[in-house]
Structures are given as C-alpha cells and as structure tokens.
Coordinates of C-alpha atoms and ligand atoms in Angstrom, one line a residue:
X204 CA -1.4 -12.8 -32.7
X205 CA 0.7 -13.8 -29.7
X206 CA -1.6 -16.0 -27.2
X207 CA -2.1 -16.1 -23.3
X208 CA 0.1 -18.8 -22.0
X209 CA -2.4 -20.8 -19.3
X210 CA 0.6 -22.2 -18.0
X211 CA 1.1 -19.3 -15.5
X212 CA -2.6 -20.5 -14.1
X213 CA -2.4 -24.1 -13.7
X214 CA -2.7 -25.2 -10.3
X215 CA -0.2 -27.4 -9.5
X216 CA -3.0 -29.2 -7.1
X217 CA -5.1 -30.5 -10.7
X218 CA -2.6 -32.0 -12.7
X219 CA -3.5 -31.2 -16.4
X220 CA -1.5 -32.9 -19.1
X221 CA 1.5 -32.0 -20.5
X222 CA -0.1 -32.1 -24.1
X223 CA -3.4 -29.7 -22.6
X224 CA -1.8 -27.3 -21.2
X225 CA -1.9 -25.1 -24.0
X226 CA -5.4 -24.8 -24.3
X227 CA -6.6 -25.8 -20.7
X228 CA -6.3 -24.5 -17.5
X229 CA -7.6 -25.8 -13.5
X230 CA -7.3 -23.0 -11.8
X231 CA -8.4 -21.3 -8.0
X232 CA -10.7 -18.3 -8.0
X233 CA -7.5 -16.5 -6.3
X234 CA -5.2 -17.3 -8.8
X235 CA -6.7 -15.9 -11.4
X236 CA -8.1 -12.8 -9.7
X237 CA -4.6 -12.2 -8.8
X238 CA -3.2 -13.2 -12.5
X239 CA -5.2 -10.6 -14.0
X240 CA -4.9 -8.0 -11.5
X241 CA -1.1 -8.6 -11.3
X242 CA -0.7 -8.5 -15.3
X243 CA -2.5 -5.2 -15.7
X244 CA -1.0 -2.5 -13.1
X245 CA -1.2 1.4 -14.7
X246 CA 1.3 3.4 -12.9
X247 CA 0.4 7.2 -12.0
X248 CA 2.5 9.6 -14.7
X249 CA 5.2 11.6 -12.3
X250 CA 7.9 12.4 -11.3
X251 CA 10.1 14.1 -8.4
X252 CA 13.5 14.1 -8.6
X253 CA 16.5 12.5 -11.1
X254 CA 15.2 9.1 -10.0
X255 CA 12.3 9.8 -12.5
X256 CA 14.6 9.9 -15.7
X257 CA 15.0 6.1 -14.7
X258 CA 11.9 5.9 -14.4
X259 CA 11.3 7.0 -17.5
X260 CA 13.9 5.1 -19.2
X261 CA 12.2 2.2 -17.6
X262 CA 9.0 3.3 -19.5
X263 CA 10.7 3.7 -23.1
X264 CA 11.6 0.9 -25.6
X265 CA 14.9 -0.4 -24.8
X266 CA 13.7 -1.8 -21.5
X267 CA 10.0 -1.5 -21.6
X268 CA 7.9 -2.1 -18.4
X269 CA 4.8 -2.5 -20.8
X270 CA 6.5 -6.0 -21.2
X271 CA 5.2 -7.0 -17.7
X272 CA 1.8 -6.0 -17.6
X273 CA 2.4 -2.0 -16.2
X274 CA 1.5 -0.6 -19.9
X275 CA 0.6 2.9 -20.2
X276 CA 1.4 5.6 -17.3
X277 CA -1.5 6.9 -16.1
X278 CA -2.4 11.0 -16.3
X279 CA -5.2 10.4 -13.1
X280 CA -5.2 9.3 -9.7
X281 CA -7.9 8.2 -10.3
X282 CA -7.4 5.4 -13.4
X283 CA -4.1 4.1 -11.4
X284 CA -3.2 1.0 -9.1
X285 CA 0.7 1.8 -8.5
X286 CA 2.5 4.9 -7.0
X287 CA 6.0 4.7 -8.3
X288 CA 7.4 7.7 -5.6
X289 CA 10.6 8.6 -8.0
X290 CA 13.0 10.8 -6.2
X291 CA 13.3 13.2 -3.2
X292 CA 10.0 13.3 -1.2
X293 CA 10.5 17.6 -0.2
X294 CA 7.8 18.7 2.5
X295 CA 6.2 20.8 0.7
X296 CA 5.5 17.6 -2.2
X297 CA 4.1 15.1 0.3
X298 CA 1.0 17.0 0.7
X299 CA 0.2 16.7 -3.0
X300 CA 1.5 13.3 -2.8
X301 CA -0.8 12.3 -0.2
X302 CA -3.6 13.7 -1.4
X303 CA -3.2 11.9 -5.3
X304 CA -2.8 8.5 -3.1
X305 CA -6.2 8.9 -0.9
X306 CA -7.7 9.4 -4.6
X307 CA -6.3 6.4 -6.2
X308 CA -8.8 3.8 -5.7
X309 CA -8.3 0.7 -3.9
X310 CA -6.6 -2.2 -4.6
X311 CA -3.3 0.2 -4.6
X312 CA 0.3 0.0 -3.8
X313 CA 3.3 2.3 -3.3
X314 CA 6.5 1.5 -4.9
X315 CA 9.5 3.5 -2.7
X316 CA 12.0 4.4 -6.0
X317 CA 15.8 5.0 -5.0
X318 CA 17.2 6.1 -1.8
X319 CA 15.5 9.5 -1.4
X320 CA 12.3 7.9 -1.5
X321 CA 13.1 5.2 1.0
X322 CA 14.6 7.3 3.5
X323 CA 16.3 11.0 2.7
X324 CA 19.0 9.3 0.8
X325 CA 21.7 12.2 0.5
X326 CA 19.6 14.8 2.0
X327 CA 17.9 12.8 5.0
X328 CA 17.5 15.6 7.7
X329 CA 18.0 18.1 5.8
X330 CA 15.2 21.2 6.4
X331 CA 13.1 20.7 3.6
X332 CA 12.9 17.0 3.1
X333 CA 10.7 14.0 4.4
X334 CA 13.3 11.1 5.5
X335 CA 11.5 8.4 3.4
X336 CA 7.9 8.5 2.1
X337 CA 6.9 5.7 4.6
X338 CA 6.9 8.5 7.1
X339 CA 3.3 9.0 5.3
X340 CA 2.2 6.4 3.0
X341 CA 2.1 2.5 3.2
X342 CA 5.3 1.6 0.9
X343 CA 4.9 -2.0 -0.4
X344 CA 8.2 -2.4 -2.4
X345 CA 11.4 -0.6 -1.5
X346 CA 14.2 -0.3 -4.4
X347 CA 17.3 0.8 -2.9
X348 CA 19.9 2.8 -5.3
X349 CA 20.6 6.7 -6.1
X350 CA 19.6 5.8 -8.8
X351 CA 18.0 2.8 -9.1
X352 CA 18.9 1.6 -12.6
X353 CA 16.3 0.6 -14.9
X354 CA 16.5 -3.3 -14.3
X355 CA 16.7 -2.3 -10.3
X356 CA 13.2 -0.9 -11.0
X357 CA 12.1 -3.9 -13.0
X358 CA 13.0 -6.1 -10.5
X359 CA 11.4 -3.8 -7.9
X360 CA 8.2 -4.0 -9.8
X361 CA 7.9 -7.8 -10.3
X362 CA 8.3 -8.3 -6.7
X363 CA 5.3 -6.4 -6.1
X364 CA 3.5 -8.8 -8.8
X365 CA 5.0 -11.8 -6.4
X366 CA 3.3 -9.7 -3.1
X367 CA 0.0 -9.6 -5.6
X368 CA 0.0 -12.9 -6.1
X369 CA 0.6 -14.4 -2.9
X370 CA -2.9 -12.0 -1.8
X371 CA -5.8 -14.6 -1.3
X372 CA -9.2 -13.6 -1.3
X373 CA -10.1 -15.9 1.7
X374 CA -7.9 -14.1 4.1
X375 CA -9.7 -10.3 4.9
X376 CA -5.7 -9.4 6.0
X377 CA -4.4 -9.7 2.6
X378 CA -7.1 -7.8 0.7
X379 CA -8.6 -5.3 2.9
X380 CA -10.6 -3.2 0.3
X381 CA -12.6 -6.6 -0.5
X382 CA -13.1 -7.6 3.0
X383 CA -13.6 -4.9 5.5
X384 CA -14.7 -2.5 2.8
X385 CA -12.8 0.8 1.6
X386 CA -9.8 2.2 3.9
X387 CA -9.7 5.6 5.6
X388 CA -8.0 8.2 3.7
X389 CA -4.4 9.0 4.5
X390 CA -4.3 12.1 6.6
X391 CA -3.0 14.8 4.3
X392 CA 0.1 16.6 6.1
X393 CA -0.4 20.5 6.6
X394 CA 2.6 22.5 5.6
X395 CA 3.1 25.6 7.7
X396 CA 6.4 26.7 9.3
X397 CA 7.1 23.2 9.0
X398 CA 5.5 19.8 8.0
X399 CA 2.6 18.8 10.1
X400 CA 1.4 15.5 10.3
X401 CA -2.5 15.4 11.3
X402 CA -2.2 12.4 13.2
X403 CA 0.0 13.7 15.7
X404 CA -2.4 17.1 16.3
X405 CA -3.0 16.0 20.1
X406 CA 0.2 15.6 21.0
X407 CA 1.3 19.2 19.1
X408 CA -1.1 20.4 20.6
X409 CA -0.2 19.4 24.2
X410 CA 3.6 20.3 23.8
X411 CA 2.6 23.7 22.5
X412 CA 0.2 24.5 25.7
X413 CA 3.5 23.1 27.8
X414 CA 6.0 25.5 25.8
X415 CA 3.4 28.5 26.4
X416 CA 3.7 27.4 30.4
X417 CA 7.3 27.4 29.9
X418 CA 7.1 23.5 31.1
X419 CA 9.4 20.8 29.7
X420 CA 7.2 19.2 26.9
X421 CA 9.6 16.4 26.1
X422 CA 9.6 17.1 22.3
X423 CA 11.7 14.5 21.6
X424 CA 10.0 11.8 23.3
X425 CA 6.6 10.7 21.0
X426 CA 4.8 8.4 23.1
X427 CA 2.4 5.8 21.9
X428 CA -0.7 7.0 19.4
X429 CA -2.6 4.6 20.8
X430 CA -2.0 1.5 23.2
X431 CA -2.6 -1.5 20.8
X432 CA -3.4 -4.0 24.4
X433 CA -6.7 -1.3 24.9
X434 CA -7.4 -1.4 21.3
X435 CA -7.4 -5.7 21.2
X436 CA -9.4 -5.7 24.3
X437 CA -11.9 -3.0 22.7
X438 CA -12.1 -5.6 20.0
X439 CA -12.4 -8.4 22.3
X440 CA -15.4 -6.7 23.4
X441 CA -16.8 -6.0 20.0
X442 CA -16.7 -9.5 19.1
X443 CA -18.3 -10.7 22.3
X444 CA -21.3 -8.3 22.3
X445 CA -21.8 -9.6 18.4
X446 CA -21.7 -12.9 19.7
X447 CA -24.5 -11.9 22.3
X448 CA -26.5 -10.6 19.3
X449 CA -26.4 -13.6 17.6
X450 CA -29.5 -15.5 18.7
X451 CA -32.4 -15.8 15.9
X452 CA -29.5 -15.0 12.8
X453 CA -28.6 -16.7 10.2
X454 CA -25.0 -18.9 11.8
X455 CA -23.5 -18.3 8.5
X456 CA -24.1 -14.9 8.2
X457 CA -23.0 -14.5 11.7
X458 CA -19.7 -16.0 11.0
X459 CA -19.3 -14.0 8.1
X460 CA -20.1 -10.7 10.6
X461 CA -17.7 -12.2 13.2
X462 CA -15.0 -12.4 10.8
X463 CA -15.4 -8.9 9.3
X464 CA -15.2 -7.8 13.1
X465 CA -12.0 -9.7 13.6
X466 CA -10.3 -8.8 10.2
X467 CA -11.2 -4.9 11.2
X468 CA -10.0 -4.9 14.8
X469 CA -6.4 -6.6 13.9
X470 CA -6.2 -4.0 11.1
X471 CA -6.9 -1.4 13.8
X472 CA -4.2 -2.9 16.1
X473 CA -2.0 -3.0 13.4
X474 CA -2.5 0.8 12.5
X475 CA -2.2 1.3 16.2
X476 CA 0.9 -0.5 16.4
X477 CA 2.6 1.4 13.5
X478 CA 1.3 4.7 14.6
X479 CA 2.9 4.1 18.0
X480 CA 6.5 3.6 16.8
Ligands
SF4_1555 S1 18.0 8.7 -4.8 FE1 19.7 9.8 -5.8 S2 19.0 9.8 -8.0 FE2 17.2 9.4 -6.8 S3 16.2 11.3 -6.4 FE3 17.6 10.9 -4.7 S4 19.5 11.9 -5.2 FE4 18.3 11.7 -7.1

C-alpha cells in the first residue's frame, strides 16, 4: 500500500532529520489544514462547450487528474469545492451557473477553462454570450487556450493547490468562510430580452425612467456601485463605536471582535472596489 510522504509537511522552521523524515513530521496548524484541503479537491461533473472534452480527457487514465488529489467529479453542487467553467459561458447558462456556485459550499474556487471562459474567446461580443465568466463569479485560476490541452489544465489546477496553500488561517483575508463567517450569495443574473445582472438594478432602473423622459441616460457610462472612501470611513466608524463598547469585556475577546470588524469592512471595500470597475 503506497504511504503518505510527510515530507510535503515538514516545516522547514523544525529541522527534522534526514533519517525521520519518513515517519515524522513538525508541522503548522496551516500547513496541514491546507495539505489536506489542497490534496482532496472534487470538481463539479459539467461541461459547456468543446473545452469540456479536455476536460474530460483530463479526467480519464492517460493523464489522470485523480493523480493530484481532484479524484472523482462530483454529480452535486453541493459535495464540490472546484468549478472547473469548461467552454463558452452563453447568457442564458450563467444563470444556472450562478445558481450551482451560491450552492457549493464554502471553502470554493472557480477555475476559468480556455479562452471562452476567460473572456468570449472567439465569440466575445457576440449576442448571446457572457465575455468571460468573471463578469459574474470570482475566478481564482485562469487557463488560457482554445483549447486548453490536458497538461494546460493540469497545470492550471496545481496552481490553484499553490493559491491553497499559501491561505493561512491567521489572516481573516485569506480564508473568509473561517473568519468572517459564510459569504453572501452571488446574485443570480435574470435572463429576459437580454442578460440582467441584479446588482446593477438601480442604475437600470434609472436609465430606463431617463429613456421613458426621452433624456440622455448615458448608457455607456457605469458609474461607481458604490464609493469604496464612504464605505472605509463607514468602517472606520464601525470599528470606533466597537471600541467605545469595549469597557467591562473581555480585551481578548474584544480584539478578536475588532478583528472580525476589520477583516469584514476591507472585504466590503474590496467588493465595492470591484463592483465599481
Ligand atoms: S475556448 Fe475554444 S475550445 Fe474552448 S469552448 Fe471556447 S471555442 Fe471551444
């Protein structure tokens, strides 16, 4: 029966000899959270476009993804950890797609396959496709190709082992299922004359009132979601009435509070940033 290799959890900070490292390993709570989390991803089971038969051939036994920890494809949302988004991304898909990712649950990551995925590829602007699944979802690995070929793909998936295990418990940033508790769900797209993307509802609905005036609604011109400045100062605020609170309470669970508040209000800012490009 072939054996774990502790080698992969040695921290180079305790040196263990060469002799032990067989049998022993000194390892970091991160590490090895990350190890095991890292060596065990279950891709969701499908497919959109030719990109897929890659994937798929990725899958099968001449080059065998299994080999790296991503076993089994997964039937369910709701027993995967990694969206592999294989092919073109059509507007009328993304709302299914969006809807499978706010049910996977957390820790989860997006894999962008091939050019289609990443941005249109050959049909970017074209009526009836979304110009790169970012548009909607968080992508954490990009693998550019039409297609990618199965060791593009490979690659593409052990770089997202390397972004796993750089992730560090300590830091709320990197892991923000664990510190500031679950994430909101995606807003799924409504698909009507066209694609319609929930978050942008005010200023739709502004335009149209503008268009019904017969006014210049600047359609082309999306101005910020939200100002991120307004959204750190709100935080500022946050933080400085919890610090007011603070008298009577535990210090160490008041720095614990503190930092949840922090961790959430530069997540906020980020998601306000992003939405305002
Ligand atoms: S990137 Fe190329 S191979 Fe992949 S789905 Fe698009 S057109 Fe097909």
């Amino acid at each position: 029966m072939a054996q774990t290799d502790l080698r992969a959890l040695q921290d180079t900070e305790f040196p263990v000899p060469e002799e032990l490292q067989a049998n022993i390993a000194i390892t970091s709570l991160d590490k090895i959270y990350n190890w095991s989390r890292r060596s065990s991803m279950w891709p969701l089971l499908f497919g959109l476009a030719c990109c897929a038969i890659e994937m798929i051939g990725t899958a099968a036994s001449r080059f065998d993804f299994s080999r790296f920890g991503f076993e089994v494809m997964r039937g369910s949302p709701r027993q995967s950890d990694l969206m592999i988004v294989s092919g073109t991304v059509t507007k009328k898909m993304i709302v299914p797609i969006v809807r499978l990712y706010n049910q996977m649950p957390e820790p989860k990551y997006v894999l962008a396959m091939g050019a289609c995925a990443s941005g249109g590829g050959p049909f970017k602007e074209g009526y009836n496709v979304v110009s790169g699944v970012d548009k909607y979802l968080p992508v954490d690995v990009y693998v550019p190709g039409c297609p990618p070929t199965p060791q593009a793909l490979l690659y593409g998936m052990i770089t997202l082992q390397k972004k796993i295990d750089g992730q560090s418990l300590a830091n709320l940033d990197d892991v923000p299922w664990y510190g500031v508790g679950p994430s909101e769900p995606t807003p799924v797209p409504v698909l009507g004359p066209d694609i319609i993307d929930p978050r942008q509802m005010e200023l739709i609905r502004e335009q149209a009132q503008q268009a019904a005036l017969e006014a210049p609604f600047g359609a082309r011109e999306l101005p910020a979601w939200v100002n991120p400045t307004e959204v750190a100062q709100e935080a500022t605020a946050v933080v400085e009435t919890q610090e007011g609170a603070e008298d009577g309470v535990d210090p160490a669970k008041a720095a614990r509070i503190r930092k949840r508040e922090e961790a959430m209000a530069r997540l906020a800012a980020r998601r306000a940033a992003k939405g305002g490009q």
